[in-house]
Short mmCIF file of N, CA and C in Angstrom, two decimals:
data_model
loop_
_atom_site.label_atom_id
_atom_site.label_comp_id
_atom_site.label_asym_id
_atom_site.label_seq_id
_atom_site.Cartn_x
_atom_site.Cartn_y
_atom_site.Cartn_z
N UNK X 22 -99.35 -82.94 104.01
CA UNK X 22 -98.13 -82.18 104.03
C UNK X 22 -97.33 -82.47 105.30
N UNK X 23 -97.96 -82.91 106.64
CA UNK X 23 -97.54 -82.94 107.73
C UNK X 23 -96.37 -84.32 107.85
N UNK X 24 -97.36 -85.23 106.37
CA UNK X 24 -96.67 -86.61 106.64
C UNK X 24 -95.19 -86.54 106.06
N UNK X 25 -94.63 -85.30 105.16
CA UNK X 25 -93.63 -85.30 104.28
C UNK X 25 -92.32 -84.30 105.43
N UNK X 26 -92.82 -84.55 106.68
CA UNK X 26 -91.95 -83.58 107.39
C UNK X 26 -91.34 -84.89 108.58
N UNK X 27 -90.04 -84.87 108.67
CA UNK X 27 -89.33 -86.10 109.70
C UNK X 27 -89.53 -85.74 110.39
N UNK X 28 -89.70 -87.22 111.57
CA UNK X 28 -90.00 -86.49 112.94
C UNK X 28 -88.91 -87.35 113.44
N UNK X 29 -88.25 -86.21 114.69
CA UNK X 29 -87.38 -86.58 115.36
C UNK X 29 -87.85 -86.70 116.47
N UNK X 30 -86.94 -87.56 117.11
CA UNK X 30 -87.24 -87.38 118.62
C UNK X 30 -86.63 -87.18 119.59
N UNK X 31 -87.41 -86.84 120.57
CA UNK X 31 -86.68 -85.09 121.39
C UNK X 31 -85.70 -85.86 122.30
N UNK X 32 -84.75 -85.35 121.98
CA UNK X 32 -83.25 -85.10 122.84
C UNK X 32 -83.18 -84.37 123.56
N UNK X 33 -82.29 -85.06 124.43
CA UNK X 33 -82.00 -83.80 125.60
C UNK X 33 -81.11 -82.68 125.25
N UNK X 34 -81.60 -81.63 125.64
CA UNK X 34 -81.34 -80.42 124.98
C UNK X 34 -80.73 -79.83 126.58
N UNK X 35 -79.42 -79.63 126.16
CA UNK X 35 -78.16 -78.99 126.88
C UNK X 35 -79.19 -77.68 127.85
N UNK X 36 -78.51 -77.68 129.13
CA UNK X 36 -79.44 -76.50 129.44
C UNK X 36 -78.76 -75.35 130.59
N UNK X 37 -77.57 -76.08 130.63
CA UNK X 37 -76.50 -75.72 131.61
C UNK X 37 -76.80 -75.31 133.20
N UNK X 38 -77.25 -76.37 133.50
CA UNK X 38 -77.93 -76.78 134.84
C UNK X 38 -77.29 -77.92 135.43
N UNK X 39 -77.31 -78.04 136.99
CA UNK X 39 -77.09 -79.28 136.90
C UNK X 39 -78.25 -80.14 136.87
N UNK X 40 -77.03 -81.60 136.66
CA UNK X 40 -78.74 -82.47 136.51
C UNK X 40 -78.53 -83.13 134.80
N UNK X 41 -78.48 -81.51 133.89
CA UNK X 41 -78.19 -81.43 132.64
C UNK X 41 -77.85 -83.03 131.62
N UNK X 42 -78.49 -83.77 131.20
CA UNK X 42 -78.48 -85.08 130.94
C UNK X 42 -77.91 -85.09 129.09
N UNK X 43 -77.92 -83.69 128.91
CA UNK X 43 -77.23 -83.48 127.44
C UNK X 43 -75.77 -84.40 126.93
N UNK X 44 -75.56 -84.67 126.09
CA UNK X 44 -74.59 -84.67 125.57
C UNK X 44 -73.08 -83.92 125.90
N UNK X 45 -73.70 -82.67 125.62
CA UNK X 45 -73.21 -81.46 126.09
C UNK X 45 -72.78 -80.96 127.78
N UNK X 46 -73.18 -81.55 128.21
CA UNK X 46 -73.01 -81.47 129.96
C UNK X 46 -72.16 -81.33 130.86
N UNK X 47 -71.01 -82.27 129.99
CA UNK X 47 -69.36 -82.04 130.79
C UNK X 47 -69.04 -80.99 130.17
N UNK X 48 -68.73 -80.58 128.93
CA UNK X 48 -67.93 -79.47 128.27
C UNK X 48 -69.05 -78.32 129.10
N UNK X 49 -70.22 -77.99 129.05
CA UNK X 49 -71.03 -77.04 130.09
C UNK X 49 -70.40 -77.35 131.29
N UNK X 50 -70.26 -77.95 132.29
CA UNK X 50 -69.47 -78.02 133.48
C UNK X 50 -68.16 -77.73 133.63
N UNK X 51 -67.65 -78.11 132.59
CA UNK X 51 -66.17 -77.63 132.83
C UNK X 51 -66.14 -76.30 132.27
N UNK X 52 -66.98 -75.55 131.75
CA UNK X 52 -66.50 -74.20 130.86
C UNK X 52 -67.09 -73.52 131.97
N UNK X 53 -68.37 -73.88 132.63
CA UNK X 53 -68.37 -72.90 133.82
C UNK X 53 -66.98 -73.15 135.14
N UNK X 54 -66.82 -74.53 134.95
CA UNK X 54 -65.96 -74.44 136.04
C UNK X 54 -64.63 -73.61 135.78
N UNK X 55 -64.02 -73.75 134.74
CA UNK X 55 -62.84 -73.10 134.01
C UNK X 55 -63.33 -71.61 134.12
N UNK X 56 -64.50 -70.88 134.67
CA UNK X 56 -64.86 -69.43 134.13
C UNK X 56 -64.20 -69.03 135.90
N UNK X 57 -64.83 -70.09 136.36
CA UNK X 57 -64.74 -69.98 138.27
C UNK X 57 -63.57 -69.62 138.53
N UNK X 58 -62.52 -70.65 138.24
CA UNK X 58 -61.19 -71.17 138.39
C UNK X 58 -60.32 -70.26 138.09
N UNK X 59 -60.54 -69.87 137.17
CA UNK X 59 -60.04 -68.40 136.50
C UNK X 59 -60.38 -66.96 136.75
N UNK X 60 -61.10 -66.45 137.15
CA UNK X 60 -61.57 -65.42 138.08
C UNK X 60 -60.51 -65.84 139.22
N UNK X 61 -60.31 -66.52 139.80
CA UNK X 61 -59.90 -67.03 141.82
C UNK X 61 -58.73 -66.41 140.82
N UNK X 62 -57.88 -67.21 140.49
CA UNK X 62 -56.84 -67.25 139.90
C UNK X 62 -56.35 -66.23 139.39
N UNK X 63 -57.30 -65.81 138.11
CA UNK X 63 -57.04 -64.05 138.05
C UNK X 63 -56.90 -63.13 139.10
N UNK X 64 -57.35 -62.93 140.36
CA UNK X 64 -57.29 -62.36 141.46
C UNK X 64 -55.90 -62.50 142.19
N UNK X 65 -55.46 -63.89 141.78
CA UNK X 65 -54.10 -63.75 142.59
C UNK X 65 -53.63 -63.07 142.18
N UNK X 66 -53.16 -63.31 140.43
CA UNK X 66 -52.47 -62.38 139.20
C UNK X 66 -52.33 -60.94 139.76
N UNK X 67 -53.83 -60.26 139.59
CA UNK X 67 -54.03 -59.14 139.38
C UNK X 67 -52.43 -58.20 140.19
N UNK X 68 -52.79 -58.23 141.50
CA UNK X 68 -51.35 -57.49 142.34
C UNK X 68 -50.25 -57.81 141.55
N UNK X 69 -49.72 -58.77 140.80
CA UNK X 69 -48.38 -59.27 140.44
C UNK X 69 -48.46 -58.24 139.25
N UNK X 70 -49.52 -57.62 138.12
CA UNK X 70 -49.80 -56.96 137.09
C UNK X 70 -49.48 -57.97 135.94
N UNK X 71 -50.28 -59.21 136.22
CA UNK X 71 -50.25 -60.06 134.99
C UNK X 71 -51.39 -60.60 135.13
N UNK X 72 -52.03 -61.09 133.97
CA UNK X 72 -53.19 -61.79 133.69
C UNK X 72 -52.84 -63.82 133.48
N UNK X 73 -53.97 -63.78 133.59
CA UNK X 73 -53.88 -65.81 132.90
C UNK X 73 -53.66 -65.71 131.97
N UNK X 74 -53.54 -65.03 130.67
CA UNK X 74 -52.76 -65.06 129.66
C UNK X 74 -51.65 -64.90 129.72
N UNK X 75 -50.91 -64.16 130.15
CA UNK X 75 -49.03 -64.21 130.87
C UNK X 75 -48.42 -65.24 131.16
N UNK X 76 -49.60 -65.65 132.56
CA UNK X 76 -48.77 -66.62 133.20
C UNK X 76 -48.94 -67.81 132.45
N UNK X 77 -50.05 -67.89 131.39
CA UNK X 77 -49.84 -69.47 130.28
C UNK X 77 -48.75 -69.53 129.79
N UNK X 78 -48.14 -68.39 129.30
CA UNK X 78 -46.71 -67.86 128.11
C UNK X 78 -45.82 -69.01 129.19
N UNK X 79 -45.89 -67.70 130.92
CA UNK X 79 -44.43 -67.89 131.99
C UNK X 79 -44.70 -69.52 132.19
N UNK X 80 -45.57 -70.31 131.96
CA UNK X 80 -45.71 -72.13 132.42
C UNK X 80 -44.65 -71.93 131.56
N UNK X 81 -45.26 -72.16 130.20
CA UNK X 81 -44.16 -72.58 128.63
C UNK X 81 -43.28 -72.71 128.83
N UNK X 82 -42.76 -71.48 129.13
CA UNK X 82 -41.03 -70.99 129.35
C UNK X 82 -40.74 -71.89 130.93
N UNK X 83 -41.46 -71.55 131.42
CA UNK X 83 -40.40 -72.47 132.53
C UNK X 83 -40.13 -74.09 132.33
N UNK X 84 -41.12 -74.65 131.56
CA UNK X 84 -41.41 -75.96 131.79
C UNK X 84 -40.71 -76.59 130.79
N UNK X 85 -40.22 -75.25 129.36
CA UNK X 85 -39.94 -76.18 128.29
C UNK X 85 -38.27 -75.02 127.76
N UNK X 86 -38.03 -73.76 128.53
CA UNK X 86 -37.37 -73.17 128.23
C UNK X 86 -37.41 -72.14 126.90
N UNK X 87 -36.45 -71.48 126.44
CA UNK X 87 -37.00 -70.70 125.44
C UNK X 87 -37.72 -71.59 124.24
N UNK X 88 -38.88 -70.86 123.63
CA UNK X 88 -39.58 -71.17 123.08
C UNK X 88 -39.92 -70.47 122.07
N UNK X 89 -40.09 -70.42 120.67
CA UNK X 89 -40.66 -69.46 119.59
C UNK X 89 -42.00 -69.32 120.04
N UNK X 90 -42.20 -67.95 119.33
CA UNK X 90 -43.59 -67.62 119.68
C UNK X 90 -44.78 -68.74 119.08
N UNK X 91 -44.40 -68.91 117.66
CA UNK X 91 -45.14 -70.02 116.91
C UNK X 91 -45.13 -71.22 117.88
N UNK X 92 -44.49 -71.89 118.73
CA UNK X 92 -44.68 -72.91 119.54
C UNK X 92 -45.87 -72.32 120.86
N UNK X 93 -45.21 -71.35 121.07
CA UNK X 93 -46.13 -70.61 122.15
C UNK X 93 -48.05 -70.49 122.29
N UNK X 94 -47.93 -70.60 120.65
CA UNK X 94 -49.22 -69.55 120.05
C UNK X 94 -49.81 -71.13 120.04
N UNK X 95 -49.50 -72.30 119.91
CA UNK X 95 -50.06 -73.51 119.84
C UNK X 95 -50.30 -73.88 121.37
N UNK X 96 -49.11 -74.02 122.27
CA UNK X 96 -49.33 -74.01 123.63
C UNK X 96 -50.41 -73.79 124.37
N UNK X 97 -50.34 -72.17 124.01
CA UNK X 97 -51.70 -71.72 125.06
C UNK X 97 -52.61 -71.37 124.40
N UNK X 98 -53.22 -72.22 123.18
CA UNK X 98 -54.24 -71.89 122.34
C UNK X 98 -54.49 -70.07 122.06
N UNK X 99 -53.45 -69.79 121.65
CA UNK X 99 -53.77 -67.94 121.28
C UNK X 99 -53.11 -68.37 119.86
N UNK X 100 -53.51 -67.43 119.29
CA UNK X 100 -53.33 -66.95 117.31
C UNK X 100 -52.10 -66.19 117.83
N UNK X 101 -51.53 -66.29 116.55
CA UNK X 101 -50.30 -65.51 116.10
C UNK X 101 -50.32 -63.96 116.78
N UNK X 102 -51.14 -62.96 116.14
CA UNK X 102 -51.49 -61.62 116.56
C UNK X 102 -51.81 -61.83 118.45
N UNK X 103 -52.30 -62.66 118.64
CA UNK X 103 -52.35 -62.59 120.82
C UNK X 103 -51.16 -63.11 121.07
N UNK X 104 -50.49 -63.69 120.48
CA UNK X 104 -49.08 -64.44 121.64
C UNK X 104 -48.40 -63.48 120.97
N UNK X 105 -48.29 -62.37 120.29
CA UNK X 105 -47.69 -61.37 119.61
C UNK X 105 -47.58 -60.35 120.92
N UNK X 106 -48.52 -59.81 121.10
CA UNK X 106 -49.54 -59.17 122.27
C UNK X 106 -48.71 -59.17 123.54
N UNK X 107 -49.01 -61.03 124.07
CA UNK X 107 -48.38 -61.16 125.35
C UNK X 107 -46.79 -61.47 125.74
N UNK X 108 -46.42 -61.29 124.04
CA UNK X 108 -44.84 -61.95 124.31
C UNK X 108 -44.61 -60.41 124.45
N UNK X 109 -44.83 -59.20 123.71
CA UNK X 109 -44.50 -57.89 124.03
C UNK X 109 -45.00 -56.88 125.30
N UNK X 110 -46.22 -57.79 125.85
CA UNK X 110 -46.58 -56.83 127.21
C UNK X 110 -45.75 -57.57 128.26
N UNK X 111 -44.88 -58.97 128.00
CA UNK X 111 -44.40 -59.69 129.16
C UNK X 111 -42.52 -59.14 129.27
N UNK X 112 -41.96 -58.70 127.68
CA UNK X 112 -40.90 -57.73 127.36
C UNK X 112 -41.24 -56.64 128.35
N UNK X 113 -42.04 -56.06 127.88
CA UNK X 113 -42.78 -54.24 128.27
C UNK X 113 -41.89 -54.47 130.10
N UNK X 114 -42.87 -55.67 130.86
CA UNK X 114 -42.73 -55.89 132.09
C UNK X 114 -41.25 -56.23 132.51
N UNK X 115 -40.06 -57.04 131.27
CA UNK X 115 -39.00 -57.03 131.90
C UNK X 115 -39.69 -58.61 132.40
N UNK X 116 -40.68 -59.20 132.24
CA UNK X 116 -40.65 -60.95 132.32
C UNK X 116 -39.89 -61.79 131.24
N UNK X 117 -39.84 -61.55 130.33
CA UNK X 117 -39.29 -62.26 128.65
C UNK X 117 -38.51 -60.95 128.14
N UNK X 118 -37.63 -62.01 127.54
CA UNK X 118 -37.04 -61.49 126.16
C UNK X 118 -37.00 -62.57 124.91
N UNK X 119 -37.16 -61.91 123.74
CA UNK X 119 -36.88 -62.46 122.96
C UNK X 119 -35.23 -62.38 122.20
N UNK X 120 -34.74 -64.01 121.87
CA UNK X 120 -33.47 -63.96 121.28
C UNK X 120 -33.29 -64.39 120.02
N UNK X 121 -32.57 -64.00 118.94
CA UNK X 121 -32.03 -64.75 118.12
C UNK X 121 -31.98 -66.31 118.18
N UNK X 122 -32.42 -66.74 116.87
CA UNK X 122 -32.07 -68.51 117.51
C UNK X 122 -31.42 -68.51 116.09
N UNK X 123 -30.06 -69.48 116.57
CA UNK X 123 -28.75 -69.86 115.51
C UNK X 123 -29.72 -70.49 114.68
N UNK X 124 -29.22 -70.15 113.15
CA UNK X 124 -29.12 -70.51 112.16
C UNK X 124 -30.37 -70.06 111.72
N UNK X 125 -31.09 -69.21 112.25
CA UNK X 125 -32.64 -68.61 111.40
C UNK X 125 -32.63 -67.73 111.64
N UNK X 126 -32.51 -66.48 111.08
CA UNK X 126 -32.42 -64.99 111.49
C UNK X 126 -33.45 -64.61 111.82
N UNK X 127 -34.65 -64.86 111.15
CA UNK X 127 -36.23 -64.78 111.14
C UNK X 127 -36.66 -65.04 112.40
N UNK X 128 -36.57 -66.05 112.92
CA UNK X 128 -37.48 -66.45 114.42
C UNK X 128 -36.30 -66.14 115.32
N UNK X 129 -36.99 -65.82 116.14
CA UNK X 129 -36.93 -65.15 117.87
C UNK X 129 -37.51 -66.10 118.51
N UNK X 130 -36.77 -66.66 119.74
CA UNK X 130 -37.29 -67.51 120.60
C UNK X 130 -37.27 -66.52 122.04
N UNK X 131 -38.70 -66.81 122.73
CA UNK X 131 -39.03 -65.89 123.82
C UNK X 131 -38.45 -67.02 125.05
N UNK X 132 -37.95 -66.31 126.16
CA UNK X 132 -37.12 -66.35 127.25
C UNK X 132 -37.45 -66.14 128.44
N UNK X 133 -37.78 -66.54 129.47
CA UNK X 133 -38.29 -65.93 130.33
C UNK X 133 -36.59 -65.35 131.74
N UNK X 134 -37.01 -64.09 131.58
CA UNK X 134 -36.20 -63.81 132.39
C UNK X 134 -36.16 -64.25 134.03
N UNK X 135 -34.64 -63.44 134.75
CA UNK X 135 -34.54 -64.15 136.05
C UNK X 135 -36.19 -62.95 136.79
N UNK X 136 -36.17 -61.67 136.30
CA UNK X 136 -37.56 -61.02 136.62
C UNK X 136 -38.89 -62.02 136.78
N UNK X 137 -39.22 -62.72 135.50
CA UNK X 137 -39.97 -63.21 135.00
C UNK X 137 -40.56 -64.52 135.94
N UNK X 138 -39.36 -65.32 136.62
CA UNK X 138 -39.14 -66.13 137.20
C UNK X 138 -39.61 -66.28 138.74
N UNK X 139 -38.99 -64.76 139.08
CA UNK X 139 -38.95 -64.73 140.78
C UNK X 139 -40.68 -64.39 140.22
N UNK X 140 -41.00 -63.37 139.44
CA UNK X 140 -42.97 -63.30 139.66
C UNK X 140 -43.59 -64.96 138.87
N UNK X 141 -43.02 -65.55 138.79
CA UNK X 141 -43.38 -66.44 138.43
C UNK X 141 -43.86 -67.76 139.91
N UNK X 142 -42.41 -67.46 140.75
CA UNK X 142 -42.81 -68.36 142.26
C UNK X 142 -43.84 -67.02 142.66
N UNK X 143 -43.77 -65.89 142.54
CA UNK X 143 -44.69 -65.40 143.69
C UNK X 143 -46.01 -65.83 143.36
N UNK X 144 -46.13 -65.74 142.16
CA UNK X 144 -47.82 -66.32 141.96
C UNK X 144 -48.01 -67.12 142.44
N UNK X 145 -47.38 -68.37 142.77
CA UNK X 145 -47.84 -69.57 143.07
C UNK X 145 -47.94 -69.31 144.43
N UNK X 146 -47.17 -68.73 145.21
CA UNK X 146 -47.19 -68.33 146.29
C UNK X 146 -49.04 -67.56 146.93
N UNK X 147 -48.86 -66.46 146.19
CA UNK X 147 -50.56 -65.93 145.91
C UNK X 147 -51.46 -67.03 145.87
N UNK X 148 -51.44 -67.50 144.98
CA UNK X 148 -52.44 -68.56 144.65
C UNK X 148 -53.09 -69.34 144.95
N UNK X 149 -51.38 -69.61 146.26
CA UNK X 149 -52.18 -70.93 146.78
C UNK X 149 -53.45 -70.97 148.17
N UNK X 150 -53.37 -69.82 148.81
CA UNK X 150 -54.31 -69.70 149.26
C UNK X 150 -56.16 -69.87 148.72
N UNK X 151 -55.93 -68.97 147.91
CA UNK X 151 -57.15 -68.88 147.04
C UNK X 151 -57.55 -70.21 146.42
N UNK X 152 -56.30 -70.97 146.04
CA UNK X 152 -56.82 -72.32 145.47
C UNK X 152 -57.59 -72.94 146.21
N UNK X 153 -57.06 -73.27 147.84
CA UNK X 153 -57.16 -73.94 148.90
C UNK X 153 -58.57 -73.78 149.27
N UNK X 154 -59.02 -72.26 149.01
CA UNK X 154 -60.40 -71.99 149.28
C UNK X 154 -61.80 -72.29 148.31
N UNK X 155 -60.68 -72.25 147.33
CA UNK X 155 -61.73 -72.67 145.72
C UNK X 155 -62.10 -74.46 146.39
N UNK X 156 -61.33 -75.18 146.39
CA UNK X 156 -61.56 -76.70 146.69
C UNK X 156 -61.87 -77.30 147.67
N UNK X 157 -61.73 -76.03 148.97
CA UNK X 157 -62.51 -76.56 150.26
C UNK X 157 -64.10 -76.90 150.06
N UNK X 158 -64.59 -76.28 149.65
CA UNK X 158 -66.13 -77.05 149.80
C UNK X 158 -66.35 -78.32 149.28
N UNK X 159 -65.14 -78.59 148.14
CA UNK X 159 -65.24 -80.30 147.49
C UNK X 159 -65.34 -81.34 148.72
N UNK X 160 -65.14 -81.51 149.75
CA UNK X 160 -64.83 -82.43 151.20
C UNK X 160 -63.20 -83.51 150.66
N UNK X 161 -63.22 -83.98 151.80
CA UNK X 161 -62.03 -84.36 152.01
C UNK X 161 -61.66 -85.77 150.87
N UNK X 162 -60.65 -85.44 149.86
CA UNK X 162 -60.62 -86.35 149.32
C UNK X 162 -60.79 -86.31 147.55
N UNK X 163 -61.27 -84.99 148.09
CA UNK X 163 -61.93 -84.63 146.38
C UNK X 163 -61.15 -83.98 145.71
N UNK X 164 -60.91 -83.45 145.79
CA UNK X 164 -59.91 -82.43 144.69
C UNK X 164 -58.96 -83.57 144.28
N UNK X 165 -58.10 -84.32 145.29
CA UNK X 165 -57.55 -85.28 144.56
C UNK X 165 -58.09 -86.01 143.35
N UNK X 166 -59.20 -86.44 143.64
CA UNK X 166 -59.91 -86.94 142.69
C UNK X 166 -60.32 -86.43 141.51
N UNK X 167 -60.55 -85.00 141.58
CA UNK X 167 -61.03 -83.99 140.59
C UNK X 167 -59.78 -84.13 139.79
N UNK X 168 -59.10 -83.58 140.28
CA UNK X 168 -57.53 -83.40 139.73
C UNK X 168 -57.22 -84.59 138.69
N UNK X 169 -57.06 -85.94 139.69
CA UNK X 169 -56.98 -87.39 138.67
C UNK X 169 -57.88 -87.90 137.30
N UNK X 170 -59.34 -87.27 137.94
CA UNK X 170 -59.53 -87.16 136.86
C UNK X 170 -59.50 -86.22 135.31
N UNK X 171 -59.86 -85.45 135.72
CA UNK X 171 -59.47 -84.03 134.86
C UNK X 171 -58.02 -84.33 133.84
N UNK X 172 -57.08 -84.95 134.71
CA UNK X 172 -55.87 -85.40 134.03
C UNK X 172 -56.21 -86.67 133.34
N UNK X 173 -56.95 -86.97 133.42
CA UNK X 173 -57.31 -88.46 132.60
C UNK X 173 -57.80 -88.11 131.48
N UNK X 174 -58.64 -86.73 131.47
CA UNK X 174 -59.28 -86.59 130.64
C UNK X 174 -58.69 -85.68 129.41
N UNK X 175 -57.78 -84.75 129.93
CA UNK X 175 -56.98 -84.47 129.27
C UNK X 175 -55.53 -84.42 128.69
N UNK X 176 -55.45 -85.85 129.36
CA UNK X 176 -54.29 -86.71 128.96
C UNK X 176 -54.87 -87.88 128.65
N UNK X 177 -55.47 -88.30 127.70
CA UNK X 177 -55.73 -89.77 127.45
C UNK X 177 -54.26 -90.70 127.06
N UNK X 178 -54.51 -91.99 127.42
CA UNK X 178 -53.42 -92.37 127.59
C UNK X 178 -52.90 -92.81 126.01
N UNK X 179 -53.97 -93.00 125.07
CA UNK X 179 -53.08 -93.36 123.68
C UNK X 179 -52.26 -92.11 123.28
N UNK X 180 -52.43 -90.70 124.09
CA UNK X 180 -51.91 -89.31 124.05
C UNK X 180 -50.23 -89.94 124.15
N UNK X 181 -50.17 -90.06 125.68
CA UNK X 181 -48.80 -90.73 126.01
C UNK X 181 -47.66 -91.76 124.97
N UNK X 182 -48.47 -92.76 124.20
CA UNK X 182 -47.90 -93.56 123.68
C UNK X 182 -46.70 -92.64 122.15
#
């Protein structure tokens, strides 16, 4: 009976350590690192009374101008019902409005106001301390590197073409 059972052979099994020789190893490194990164980051937020979900919306809008929520909800990887959520708690705040867009009565394109804007430099302002401290222990040289790559990785270049 033993002979009618496949035998595999043992893989490295993800363990979220370093060292970790899995398959799995970068996406484990980067999801803890992304947990890190985001906490620091959330902390700047917090005083401003916005979360990393906000300020994904306030990138959008600054970088690409008004935007439908349906573009939004693809953007910062949130479903319909969450960019629903943050386009109305970022209204609530007087960061966004949503407008009419010519010729579709139906969609509303979200806006980021001049409110929206000025807390938009202060974060970065906040931030950048905390960043500075997140990447000091990398040594001199690294974060650049982190950075270059990270962008390599999530910009592949047939992306560009």
């Amino acid at each position: 009976m033993a002979d009618d059972v496949p035998h595999h052979s043992t893989a490295a099994r993800a363990t979220d350590r370093p060292g970790d020789p899995s398959p799995f190893a970068l996406g484990l490194l980067l999801r803890r690192a992304h947990w890190r990164v985001a906490a620091v980051m959330g902390e700047a937020l917090r005083p401003l009374g916005i979360e990393l979900r906000h300020f994904a919306v306030l990138i959008e809008l600054v970088n690409h101008g008004p935007t439908v929520q349906r573009d939004l909800a693809v953007a910062t990887g949130t479903d319909k019902a969450g960019i629903m959520r943050i386009v109305d708690d970022l209204e609530r705040k007087g960061l966004a409005v949503r407008k009419a867009v010519p010729g579709d009565r139906r969609v509303r394109a979200v806006e980021i106001t001049p409110r929206g804007l000025e807390l938009f430099d202060s974060a970065h302002e906040a931030a950048e301390p905390l960043a500075e401290r997140l990447v000091a222990e990398l040594g001199r040289g690294a974060p650049e590197q982190l950075t270059d790559l990270l962008t390599r990785l999530a910009h592949p270049a047939d992306d560009e073409a």
